Amino acid sequence: SQTIHQWPATLVQPVGSPLSLECTVEGTSNPNLYWYRQAAGRGLQLLFYSVGIGQISSEVPQNLSASRPQDRQFILSSKKLLLSDSGFYLCAWSSKRGYNEQFFGPGTRLTVL
Amino acid sequence: KNQVEQSPQSLIILEGKNCTLQCNYTVSPFSNLRWYKQDTGRGPVSLTIMTFSENTKSNGRYTATLDADTKQSSLHITASQLSDSASYICVVSAGTGTYKYIFGTGTRLKVLA
């Protein structure tokens, strides 16, 4: 069966510090991968998606970036965090076949102080 | 503009009661519609997925309906339990094999003893 992991689970970082969130998927190959941010009481905002290694598409201009160094690894990064980067970050994957149903990871709660 | 609207925004019911959550969408081309349950601080978990030709789908005490003509869906929860307290998110996929997922902002359900 497929599983998706995210770490860390929680993170408290000062403004201006760098960020690296990691997401890995097991039990599937060549998945589509996604990074979302969910602000308190708000819907999910798509940040990046990837259809393959090294292929990243950005949905929202911001100080965040994403990379996919391996087929089942997706990394969200920032060189300098802003207060507005605080939120709940979710990684998801979907198959390229069938109904492309998305499966979400457990999430990372990021607080920027 | 592709959009998914959910109502009510929040709902409080007593344990054992039934409730119905609504989802209206304007998404084209329509591929499928999913309902997710998201516990606080966790990633969303899929409850049901429905395609254009499906009217009703059940998953235990959860029953989703879809009216593709009026572009409406509902999620009915029967004999609610305390563990049903969560946010319920309606997501519509635009097209097949694409990354386009349109998220509603969710209904926050609280079940009281």
Tab-separated table of C-alpha atoms in Angstrom:
chain	number	residue	atom	x	y	z
A	1	SER	CA	0.000	0.000	0.000
A	2	GLN	CA	1.024	3.578	-0.527
A	3	THR	CA	2.062	5.898	2.272
A	4	ILE	CA	3.137	9.501	2.365
A	5	HIS	CA	5.395	11.003	4.997
A	6	GLN	CA	6.123	14.569	5.965
A	7	TRP	CA	8.616	16.009	8.404
A	8	PRO	CA	8.994	17.718	10.606
A	9	ALA	CA	5.512	17.602	12.102
A	10	THR	CA	5.911	21.013	13.728
A	11	LEU	CA	8.426	23.774	13.278
A	12	VAL	CA	8.987	27.164	14.890
A	13	GLN	CA	11.355	29.428	13.001
A	14	PRO	CA	12.390	33.086	13.318
A	15	VAL	CA	11.712	35.566	10.543
A	16	GLY	CA	14.514	35.560	7.997
A	17	SER	CA	15.622	31.995	8.680
A	18	PRO	CA	15.720	29.294	5.969
A	19	LEU	CA	13.179	26.511	5.598
A	20	SER	CA	13.236	22.954	4.350
A	21	LEU	CA	10.207	20.678	4.539
A	22	GLU	CA	10.428	17.185	3.164
A	23	CYS	CA	7.833	14.851	1.760
A	24	THR	CA	8.340	11.271	0.615
A	25	VAL	CA	5.955	8.757	-0.898
A	26	GLU	CA	6.230	4.978	-0.682
A	27	GLY	CA	4.523	2.220	-2.598
A	28	THR	CA	4.027	3.986	-5.911
A	29	SER	CA	6.153	5.252	-8.756
A	30	ASN	CA	6.053	8.348	-10.955
A	31	PRO	CA	3.391	10.108	-8.881
A	32	ASN	CA	2.218	13.671	-9.271
A	33	LEU	CA	3.296	15.567	-6.157
A	34	TYR	CA	1.821	18.698	-4.626
A	35	TRP	CA	2.542	21.235	-1.891
A	36	TYR	CA	-0.378	23.069	-0.327
A	37	ARG	CA	-0.641	25.665	2.411
A	38	GLN	CA	-3.656	25.945	4.644
A	39	ALA	CA	-4.056	29.099	6.694
A	40	ALA	CA	-6.168	28.923	9.841
A	41	GLY	CA	-9.836	28.591	8.924
A	42	ARG	CA	-9.086	28.806	5.226
A	43	GLY	CA	-9.088	26.440	2.284
A	44	LEU	CA	-6.097	24.739	0.767
A	45	GLN	CA	-3.911	26.883	-1.463
A	46	LEU	CA	-1.858	25.064	-4.084
A	47	LEU	CA	1.771	26.223	-3.980
A	48	PHE	CA	3.630	23.829	-6.278
A	49	TYR	CA	3.022	20.681	-8.209
A	50	SER	CA	5.361	18.291	-9.991
A	51	VAL	CA	4.705	15.652	-12.649
A	52	GLY	CA	8.249	14.258	-12.593
A	53	ILE	CA	11.825	14.602	-11.371
A	54	GLY	CA	13.055	18.148	-11.769
A	55	GLN	CA	9.684	19.327	-13.118
A	56	ILE	CA	8.163	21.954	-10.862
A	57	SER	CA	5.277	24.301	-11.551
A	58	SER	CA	4.510	27.221	-9.282
A	59	GLU	CA	0.994	28.417	-8.716
A	60	VAL	CA	1.571	31.392	-6.473
A	61	PRO	CA	4.511	33.846	-6.649
A	62	GLN	CA	6.219	33.951	-3.269
A	63	ASN	CA	9.483	33.462	-1.478
A	64	LEU	CA	9.056	29.699	-1.424
A	65	SER	CA	10.529	27.191	-3.837
A	66	ALA	CA	10.172	23.471	-4.414
A	67	SER	CA	12.416	20.748	-5.726
A	68	ARG	CA	11.997	17.111	-6.673
A	69	PRO	CA	15.415	15.496	-6.579
A	70	GLN	CA	14.029	11.955	-6.664
A	71	ASP	CA	10.873	10.371	-8.050
A	72	ARG	CA	9.152	10.119	-4.691
A	73	GLN	CA	10.719	13.037	-2.829
A	74	PHE	CA	9.375	16.557	-2.791
A	75	ILE	CA	11.012	19.399	-0.869
A	76	LEU	CA	9.639	22.814	0.013
A	77	SER	CA	12.216	25.493	0.752
A	78	SER	CA	12.716	29.121	1.541
A	79	LYS	CA	15.856	31.187	1.898
A	80	LYS	CA	14.238	33.751	4.218
A	81	LEU	CA	10.957	33.130	5.999
A	82	LEU	CA	8.308	35.811	6.391
A	83	LEU	CA	5.671	36.062	9.109
A	84	SER	CA	3.071	35.399	6.443
A	85	ASP	CA	4.627	31.998	5.739
A	86	SER	CA	3.114	30.622	8.929
A	87	GLY	CA	0.541	27.946	8.274
A	88	PHE	CA	-0.153	24.270	7.857
A	89	TYR	CA	1.750	22.746	4.944
A	90	LEU	CA	0.412	19.661	3.280
A	91	CYS	CA	2.071	17.414	0.756
A	92	ALA	CA	-0.079	15.238	-1.486
A	93	TRP	CA	0.366	12.727	-4.269
A	94	SER	CA	-1.833	11.412	-7.027
A	95	SER	CA	-1.483	8.749	-9.660
A	96	LYS	CA	-1.332	9.718	-13.304
A	97	ARG	CA	-3.925	7.045	-14.026
A	98	GLY	CA	-7.524	6.620	-13.022
A	99	TYR	CA	-9.370	9.391	-11.265
A	100	ASN	CA	-6.170	11.078	-10.080
A	101	GLU	CA	-7.430	11.006	-6.522
A	102	GLN	CA	-5.171	12.897	-4.157
A	103	PHE	CA	-3.751	11.422	-0.965
A	104	PHE	CA	-2.467	13.791	1.670
A	105	GLY	CA	0.367	13.583	4.148
A	106	PRO	CA	-0.008	14.351	7.855
A	107	GLY	CA	1.117	17.958	7.417
A	108	THR	CA	3.696	20.295	8.960
A	109	ARG	CA	2.644	23.120	11.257
A	110	LEU	CA	5.000	26.043	10.641
A	111	THR	CA	5.074	29.055	12.957
A	112	VAL	CA	7.245	31.988	11.988
A	113	LEU	CA	7.987	34.367	14.871
B	1	LYS	CA	-14.164	31.036	-12.902
B	2	ASN	CA	-13.812	27.598	-11.330
B	3	GLN	CA	-15.237	27.729	-7.849
B	4	VAL	CA	-16.449	25.434	-5.070
B	5	GLU	CA	-18.690	26.779	-2.327
B	6	GLN	CA	-19.638	24.904	0.808
B	7	SER	CA	-22.351	25.510	3.348
B	8	PRO	CA	-22.809	25.892	6.164
B	9	GLN	CA	-19.451	27.258	7.213
B	10	SER	CA	-19.841	25.617	10.600
B	11	LEU	CA	-22.358	23.328	12.249
B	12	ILE	CA	-22.973	22.046	15.767
B	13	ILE	CA	-25.121	18.983	16.356
B	14	LEU	CA	-25.807	16.546	19.165
B	15	GLU	CA	-24.378	13.065	19.129
B	16	GLY	CA	-26.675	10.614	17.389
B	17	LYS	CA	-28.276	13.209	15.128
B	18	ASN	CA	-28.012	13.321	11.357
B	19	CYS	CA	-26.703	16.240	9.322
B	20	THR	CA	-26.210	17.240	5.702
B	21	LEU	CA	-23.408	19.357	4.298
B	22	GLN	CA	-23.715	21.118	0.962
B	23	CYS	CA	-21.315	21.757	-1.895
B	24	ASN	CA	-22.063	23.831	-5.000
B	25	TYR	CA	-19.546	24.058	-7.788
B	26	THR	CA	-18.902	25.832	-11.048
B	27	VAL	CA	-16.048	23.809	-12.496
B	28	SER	CA	-15.490	22.963	-16.129
B	29	PRO	CA	-14.704	20.479	-17.444
B	30	PHE	CA	-15.910	18.352	-14.553
B	31	SER	CA	-14.011	15.142	-13.833
B	32	ASN	CA	-14.941	14.037	-10.343
B	33	LEU	CA	-15.932	15.284	-6.917
B	34	ARG	CA	-14.524	14.155	-3.614
B	35	TRP	CA	-15.349	14.689	-0.007
B	36	TYR	CA	-12.524	14.736	2.506
B	37	LYS	CA	-12.565	14.672	6.288
B	38	GLN	CA	-9.857	16.675	7.996
B	39	ASP	CA	-9.272	16.315	11.709
B	40	THR	CA	-7.658	19.294	13.398
B	41	GLY	CA	-3.924	19.339	12.747
B	42	ARG	CA	-4.070	16.389	10.357
B	43	GLY	CA	-4.075	15.903	6.614
B	44	PRO	CA	-7.391	15.411	4.789
B	45	VAL	CA	-8.606	11.846	4.358
B	46	SER	CA	-10.812	10.858	1.440
B	47	LEU	CA	-14.370	9.767	2.241
B	48	THR	CA	-15.897	9.366	-1.225
B	49	ILE	CA	-15.135	10.069	-4.855
B	50	MET	CA	-17.872	10.466	-7.439
B	51	THR	CA	-17.735	10.780	-11.193
B	52	PHE	CA	-20.180	12.446	-13.528
B	53	SER	CA	-22.353	9.350	-13.887
B	54	GLU	CA	-22.683	8.569	-10.183
B	55	ASN	CA	-25.566	9.938	-8.125
B	56	THR	CA	-24.945	8.380	-4.735
B	57	LYS	CA	-22.052	6.761	-2.953
B	58	SER	CA	-21.838	5.548	0.615
B	59	ASN	CA	-18.976	4.937	2.988
B	60	GLY	CA	-20.321	3.626	6.258
B	61	ARG	CA	-22.362	6.367	7.898
B	62	TYR	CA	-21.349	8.835	5.194
B	63	THR	CA	-23.471	9.152	2.048
B	64	ALA	CA	-22.580	11.543	-0.742
B	65	THR	CA	-24.920	12.594	-3.517
B	66	LEU	CA	-24.157	14.331	-6.773
B	67	ASP	CA	-26.479	16.206	-9.127
B	68	ALA	CA	-24.396	17.019	-12.182
B	69	ASP	CA	-27.219	19.017	-13.739
B	70	THR	CA	-27.494	21.505	-10.893
B	71	LYS	CA	-23.810	21.106	-9.982
B	72	GLN	CA	-24.566	20.303	-6.387
B	73	SER	CA	-23.324	17.675	-3.997
B	74	SER	CA	-24.215	16.828	-0.446
B	75	LEU	CA	-22.637	14.765	2.289
B	76	HIS	CA	-25.052	13.180	4.722
B	77	ILE	CA	-23.799	11.900	8.043
B	78	THR	CA	-26.053	9.452	9.843
B	79	ALA	CA	-26.109	8.848	13.593
B	80	SER	CA	-23.264	11.238	14.254
B	81	GLN	CA	-20.483	10.370	16.673
B	82	LEU	CA	-18.079	12.541	18.617
B	83	SER	CA	-15.318	11.398	16.282
B	84	ASP	CA	-17.155	12.999	13.367
B	85	SER	CA	-16.077	16.393	14.687
B	86	ALA	CA	-13.817	17.679	11.913
B	87	SER	CA	-13.748	19.835	8.821
B	88	TYR	CA	-15.314	18.387	5.705
B	89	ILE	CA	-13.876	19.570	2.431
B	90	CYS	CA	-15.442	19.272	-1.008
B	91	VAL	CA	-12.960	19.068	-3.886
B	92	VAL	CA	-13.765	19.094	-7.596
B	93	SER	CA	-11.274	17.879	-10.164
B	94	ALA	CA	-11.271	19.750	-13.464
B	95	GLY	CA	-10.441	17.490	-16.379
B	96	THR	CA	-8.732	14.128	-16.285
B	97	GLY	CA	-5.077	13.474	-15.633
B	98	THR	CA	-4.524	17.095	-14.669
B	99	TYR	CA	-3.464	18.775	-11.488
B	100	LYS	CA	-6.483	21.057	-11.324
B	101	TYR	CA	-8.244	20.491	-8.020
B	102	ILE	CA	-10.666	23.137	-6.847
B	103	PHE	CA	-11.080	23.126	-3.072
B	104	GLY	CA	-13.976	24.395	-1.037
B	105	THR	CA	-13.191	26.150	2.242
B	106	GLY	CA	-14.867	23.381	4.202
B	107	THR	CA	-17.597	22.944	6.772
B	108	ARG	CA	-16.466	22.689	10.352
B	109	LEU	CA	-18.635	20.166	12.170
B	110	LYS	CA	-18.730	19.821	15.929
B	111	VAL	CA	-20.612	16.941	17.532
B	112	LEU	CA	-21.545	17.423	21.159
B	113	ALA	CA	-22.258	14.703	23.711
